[in-house]
């Protein structure tokens, strides 16, 4: 076998679907965790400076955000390891499928582990659909505030009195209690908030974090298809059940 034929054979055993899914998963999780962590910190700063001057009013929210930030560290670590494991499993199952009728035989242990990865990937895919939906909530909230500021800047706004009647009440989103002070910001004060660096950065970081969550969902869908296909081929065409060759 020449060098070219050897390279073609090696490239034929690469699980391209799992490789693409791994790159997409790492990118999506990195964007979601990194941008989400910084955006949450910016959100707390905005609340403390403008919407809830009393610390006790948003103490629970601060604790929840801090807990979510720690959870983000765990999510990043878990998916880094899980992506590597799924990529390795993809190499194993692809090699088993390519050489199924040769010397390499799949085993009951290998099929069992592949089936476990299929189930776990489906569970994580459903869970990340929820994460993707949850990450869209702060984007919706910041968009409403930004669009209100655009209305204030609009030339159609009639005078100072009309501007001061345009308000945003952050309490309606349920993230701070109704007795929080001031809770509602109107007019030029609201426009000043939209012009702050914390608001601008947090808004765009939440958008990127939401996009990262969506990319992770797509990566898990690709993992589902790849692992399900490989498991099905191994299940119906395997000929040995010995665990010693795994």
Short mmCIF file of C-alpha atoms in Angstrom, two decimals:
data_model
loop_
_atom_site.label_atom_id
_atom_site.label_comp_id
_atom_site.label_asym_id
_atom_site.label_seq_id
_atom_site.Cartn_x
_atom_site.Cartn_y
_atom_site.Cartn_z
CA UNK A 1 0.00 0.00 0.00
CA UNK A 2 1.40 3.35 -1.06
CA UNK A 3 1.45 6.57 0.95
CA UNK A 4 -1.56 7.99 -0.89
CA UNK A 5 -3.67 4.88 -0.33
CA UNK A 6 -2.66 4.85 3.34
CA UNK A 7 -3.70 8.50 3.78
CA UNK A 8 -7.03 7.83 2.06
CA UNK A 9 -7.65 4.89 4.38
CA UNK A 10 -6.82 6.98 7.45
CA UNK A 11 -9.05 9.84 6.32
CA UNK A 12 -11.84 7.35 5.71
CA UNK A 13 -11.83 6.46 9.40
CA UNK A 14 -12.27 10.05 10.61
CA UNK A 15 -15.73 10.73 12.09
CA UNK A 16 -16.31 14.01 10.29
CA UNK A 17 -19.78 14.52 11.74
CA UNK A 18 -18.48 14.09 15.30
CA UNK A 19 -15.50 16.32 14.51
CA UNK A 20 -17.73 19.14 13.23
CA UNK A 21 -20.09 18.69 16.19
CA UNK A 22 -17.16 18.84 18.64
CA UNK A 23 -15.82 22.08 17.16
CA UNK A 24 -19.33 23.58 17.15
CA UNK A 25 -19.99 22.37 20.70
CA UNK A 26 -16.74 23.80 22.07
CA UNK A 27 -17.38 27.13 20.33
CA UNK A 28 -21.00 27.34 21.47
CA UNK A 29 -20.30 26.42 25.08
CA UNK A 30 -17.34 28.82 25.21
CA UNK A 31 -19.49 31.69 23.90
CA UNK A 32 -22.39 30.86 26.20
CA UNK A 33 -20.29 30.46 29.34
CA UNK A 34 -17.83 33.31 28.77
CA UNK A 35 -20.26 35.91 27.50
CA UNK A 36 -23.00 34.84 29.92
CA UNK A 37 -20.69 35.16 32.92
CA UNK A 38 -19.63 38.72 32.04
CA UNK A 39 -23.16 39.76 31.02
CA UNK A 40 -24.61 38.60 34.35
CA UNK A 41 -22.02 40.65 36.23
CA UNK A 42 -22.94 43.71 34.12
CA UNK A 43 -26.64 43.13 34.81
CA UNK A 44 -26.05 43.18 38.56
CA UNK A 45 -24.14 46.45 38.21
CA UNK A 46 -26.99 48.05 36.25
CA UNK A 47 -29.58 46.95 38.81
CA UNK A 48 -27.53 48.19 41.77
CA UNK A 49 -26.78 51.57 40.23
CA UNK A 50 -30.13 52.43 38.67
CA UNK A 51 -33.09 50.19 39.49
CA UNK A 52 -32.55 48.93 43.02
CA UNK A 53 -30.47 51.17 45.27
CA UNK A 54 -31.36 49.17 48.39
CA UNK A 55 -29.08 46.13 48.64
CA UNK A 56 -31.64 44.00 50.47
CA UNK A 57 -34.09 44.32 47.57
CA UNK A 58 -31.85 42.48 45.13
CA UNK A 59 -29.84 40.34 47.57
CA UNK A 60 -31.60 37.14 46.48
CA UNK A 61 -31.09 37.96 42.81
CA UNK A 62 -27.38 38.57 43.41
CA UNK A 63 -27.06 35.19 45.13
CA UNK A 64 -28.88 33.45 42.28
CA UNK A 65 -26.66 35.13 39.67
CA UNK A 66 -23.54 34.18 41.62
CA UNK A 67 -24.77 30.58 41.77
CA UNK A 68 -25.45 30.59 38.03
CA UNK A 69 -21.92 31.86 37.41
CA UNK A 70 -20.52 28.91 39.37
CA UNK A 71 -22.78 26.56 37.41
CA UNK A 72 -21.35 28.05 34.22
CA UNK A 73 -17.87 26.95 35.32
CA UNK A 74 -19.18 23.41 35.79
CA UNK A 75 -20.96 23.41 32.41
CA UNK A 76 -17.80 24.52 30.60
CA UNK A 77 -15.68 21.81 32.27
CA UNK A 78 -18.27 19.07 31.70
CA UNK A 79 -18.78 19.78 28.00
CA UNK A 80 -15.05 20.05 27.40
CA UNK A 81 -14.61 16.49 28.69
CA UNK A 82 -17.85 15.20 27.16
CA UNK A 83 -16.96 16.57 23.72
CA UNK A 84 -13.58 14.84 23.81
CA UNK A 85 -15.21 11.56 24.92
CA UNK A 86 -17.82 11.73 22.15
CA UNK A 87 -15.14 12.47 19.57
CA UNK A 88 -13.13 9.47 20.78
CA UNK A 89 -16.28 7.34 20.70
CA UNK A 90 -16.88 8.57 17.15
CA UNK A 91 -13.40 7.40 16.11
CA UNK A 92 -14.04 4.03 17.72
CA UNK A 93 -17.45 3.43 16.16
CA UNK A 94 -16.36 4.72 12.75
CA UNK A 95 -13.40 2.33 12.77
CA UNK A 96 -15.69 -0.49 13.83
CA UNK A 97 -18.12 0.27 11.00
CA UNK A 98 -15.38 0.65 8.37
CA UNK A 99 -13.65 -2.63 9.33
CA UNK A 100 -16.69 -4.55 10.49
CA UNK A 101 -15.97 -7.57 8.28
CA UNK A 102 -12.22 -7.47 8.80
CA UNK A 103 -10.11 -8.31 11.85
CA UNK A 104 -11.63 -5.57 14.02
CA UNK A 105 -14.90 -6.68 15.58
CA UNK A 106 -17.33 -4.71 17.66
CA UNK A 107 -18.24 -6.10 21.07
CA UNK A 108 -21.19 -6.11 23.44
CA UNK A 109 -19.33 -3.70 25.73
CA UNK A 110 -18.70 -1.31 22.85
CA UNK A 111 -22.34 -1.39 21.76
CA UNK A 112 -23.51 -0.87 25.33
CA UNK A 113 -21.28 2.20 25.77
CA UNK A 114 -22.37 3.58 22.39
CA UNK A 115 -26.02 3.14 23.41
CA UNK A 116 -25.34 4.96 26.68
CA UNK A 117 -23.84 7.90 24.79
CA UNK A 118 -26.88 8.01 22.50
CA UNK A 119 -29.22 8.22 25.49
CA UNK A 120 -27.10 10.78 27.36
CA UNK A 121 -26.76 12.96 24.26
CA UNK A 122 -30.53 12.97 23.76
CA UNK A 123 -31.03 14.03 27.39
CA UNK A 124 -28.44 16.81 27.07
CA UNK A 125 -30.03 17.97 23.81
CA UNK A 126 -33.43 18.37 25.45
CA UNK A 127 -31.82 20.13 28.43
CA UNK A 128 -29.98 22.58 26.16
CA UNK A 129 -33.19 23.43 24.38
CA UNK A 130 -34.35 24.71 27.76
CA UNK A 131 -31.06 26.57 28.27
CA UNK A 132 -31.43 28.16 24.85
CA UNK A 133 -34.94 29.34 25.70
CA UNK A 134 -33.81 30.63 29.08
CA UNK A 135 -30.91 32.55 27.52
CA UNK A 136 -33.36 34.38 25.27
CA UNK A 137 -35.14 35.94 28.29
CA UNK A 138 -32.44 38.54 29.16
CA UNK A 139 -32.09 39.33 25.45
CA UNK A 140 -35.82 40.08 25.33
CA UNK A 141 -35.60 42.22 28.48
CA UNK A 142 -32.60 44.25 27.26
CA UNK A 143 -34.18 44.64 23.83
CA UNK A 144 -37.32 46.14 25.37
CA UNK A 145 -35.21 48.64 27.32
CA UNK A 146 -33.13 49.50 24.25
CA UNK A 147 -36.22 49.93 22.05
CA UNK A 148 -37.75 52.25 24.67
CA UNK A 149 -34.60 54.37 24.57
CA UNK A 150 -34.91 54.50 20.77
CA UNK A 151 -38.44 55.82 21.18
CA UNK A 152 -37.12 58.55 23.49
CA UNK A 153 -34.51 59.52 20.90
CA UNK A 154 -37.09 59.54 18.13
CA UNK A 155 -37.88 62.97 16.62
CA UNK A 156 -41.59 62.18 16.87
CA UNK A 157 -41.46 62.40 20.68
CA UNK A 158 -43.32 65.58 21.67
CA UNK A 159 -41.27 67.70 24.03
CA UNK A 160 -39.78 67.09 27.44
CA UNK A 161 -43.10 66.24 29.07
CA UNK A 162 -43.69 63.44 26.55
CA UNK A 163 -40.19 62.07 27.05
CA UNK A 164 -40.56 61.90 30.83
CA UNK A 165 -43.72 59.85 30.46
CA UNK A 166 -41.86 57.04 28.68
CA UNK A 167 -40.67 54.60 31.36
CA UNK A 168 -39.30 51.11 31.94
CA UNK A 169 -40.36 49.26 35.08
CA UNK A 170 -37.87 46.47 35.65
CA UNK A 171 -40.05 45.05 38.43
CA UNK A 172 -42.54 43.71 35.91
CA UNK A 173 -40.00 41.09 34.83
CA UNK A 174 -40.00 39.59 38.31
CA UNK A 175 -36.26 39.83 38.92
CA UNK A 176 -36.65 42.36 41.75
CA UNK A 177 -39.60 42.74 44.18
CA UNK A 178 -42.35 45.33 43.67
CA UNK A 179 -41.23 47.28 46.74
CA UNK A 180 -37.77 47.85 45.25
CA UNK A 181 -36.81 51.51 44.86
CA UNK A 182 -36.87 53.15 42.39
CA UNK A 183 -37.69 50.14 40.20
CA UNK A 184 -38.94 52.40 37.39
CA UNK A 185 -36.79 54.75 35.32
CA UNK A 186 -38.23 57.31 32.91
CA UNK A 187 -37.21 59.79 30.25
CA UNK A 188 -33.70 61.14 30.04
CA UNK A 189 -32.54 59.02 32.98
CA UNK A 190 -33.51 55.90 31.04
CA UNK A 191 -31.72 57.16 27.96
CA UNK A 192 -28.59 57.71 30.03
CA UNK A 193 -28.75 54.08 31.18
CA UNK A 194 -28.86 52.90 27.56
CA UNK A 195 -25.76 54.99 26.87
CA UNK A 196 -23.73 53.41 29.66
CA UNK A 197 -20.99 50.92 28.87
CA UNK A 198 -22.52 48.28 31.20
CA UNK A 199 -25.80 48.25 29.30
CA UNK A 200 -24.21 48.22 25.86
CA UNK A 201 -21.76 45.43 26.67
CA UNK A 202 -24.26 43.31 28.62
CA UNK A 203 -26.90 43.55 25.89
CA UNK A 204 -24.57 42.37 23.15
CA UNK A 205 -22.96 39.71 25.33
CA UNK A 206 -26.39 38.24 26.10
CA UNK A 207 -27.06 38.08 22.35
CA UNK A 208 -23.77 36.26 21.77
CA UNK A 209 -24.46 33.92 24.72
CA UNK A 210 -27.88 33.09 23.25
CA UNK A 211 -26.26 32.38 19.89
CA UNK A 212 -23.70 30.15 21.65
CA UNK A 213 -26.51 28.19 23.29
CA UNK A 214 -28.14 27.75 19.89
CA UNK A 215 -24.86 26.52 18.40
CA UNK A 216 -24.56 24.00 21.22
CA UNK A 217 -28.08 22.72 20.51
CA UNK A 218 -27.13 22.23 16.85
CA UNK A 219 -23.93 20.43 17.89
CA UNK A 220 -25.88 18.07 20.13
CA UNK A 221 -28.34 17.37 17.30
CA UNK A 222 -25.40 16.40 15.07
CA UNK A 223 -24.05 14.22 17.89
CA UNK A 224 -27.48 12.56 18.17
CA UNK A 225 -27.55 11.68 14.48
CA UNK A 226 -23.94 10.46 14.40
CA UNK A 227 -24.12 8.34 17.55
CA UNK A 228 -27.53 6.91 16.64
CA UNK A 229 -26.36 5.94 13.16
CA UNK A 230 -23.15 4.34 14.40
CA UNK A 231 -24.95 2.48 17.15
CA UNK A 232 -27.57 1.17 14.72
CA UNK A 233 -24.91 -0.15 12.33
CA UNK A 234 -22.95 -1.76 15.17
CA UNK A 235 -26.12 -3.27 16.61
CA UNK A 236 -27.43 -4.92 13.46
CA UNK A 237 -24.17 -5.98 11.78
CA UNK A 238 -21.99 -7.06 14.71
CA UNK A 239 -21.04 -10.70 14.94
CA UNK A 240 -19.20 -11.06 18.26
CA UNK A 241 -20.21 -10.47 21.88
CA UNK A 242 -16.82 -10.95 23.53
CA UNK A 243 -15.78 -8.02 25.73
CA UNK A 244 -12.06 -8.87 25.61
CA UNK A 245 -11.47 -7.04 22.33
CA UNK A 246 -12.99 -3.70 23.33
#
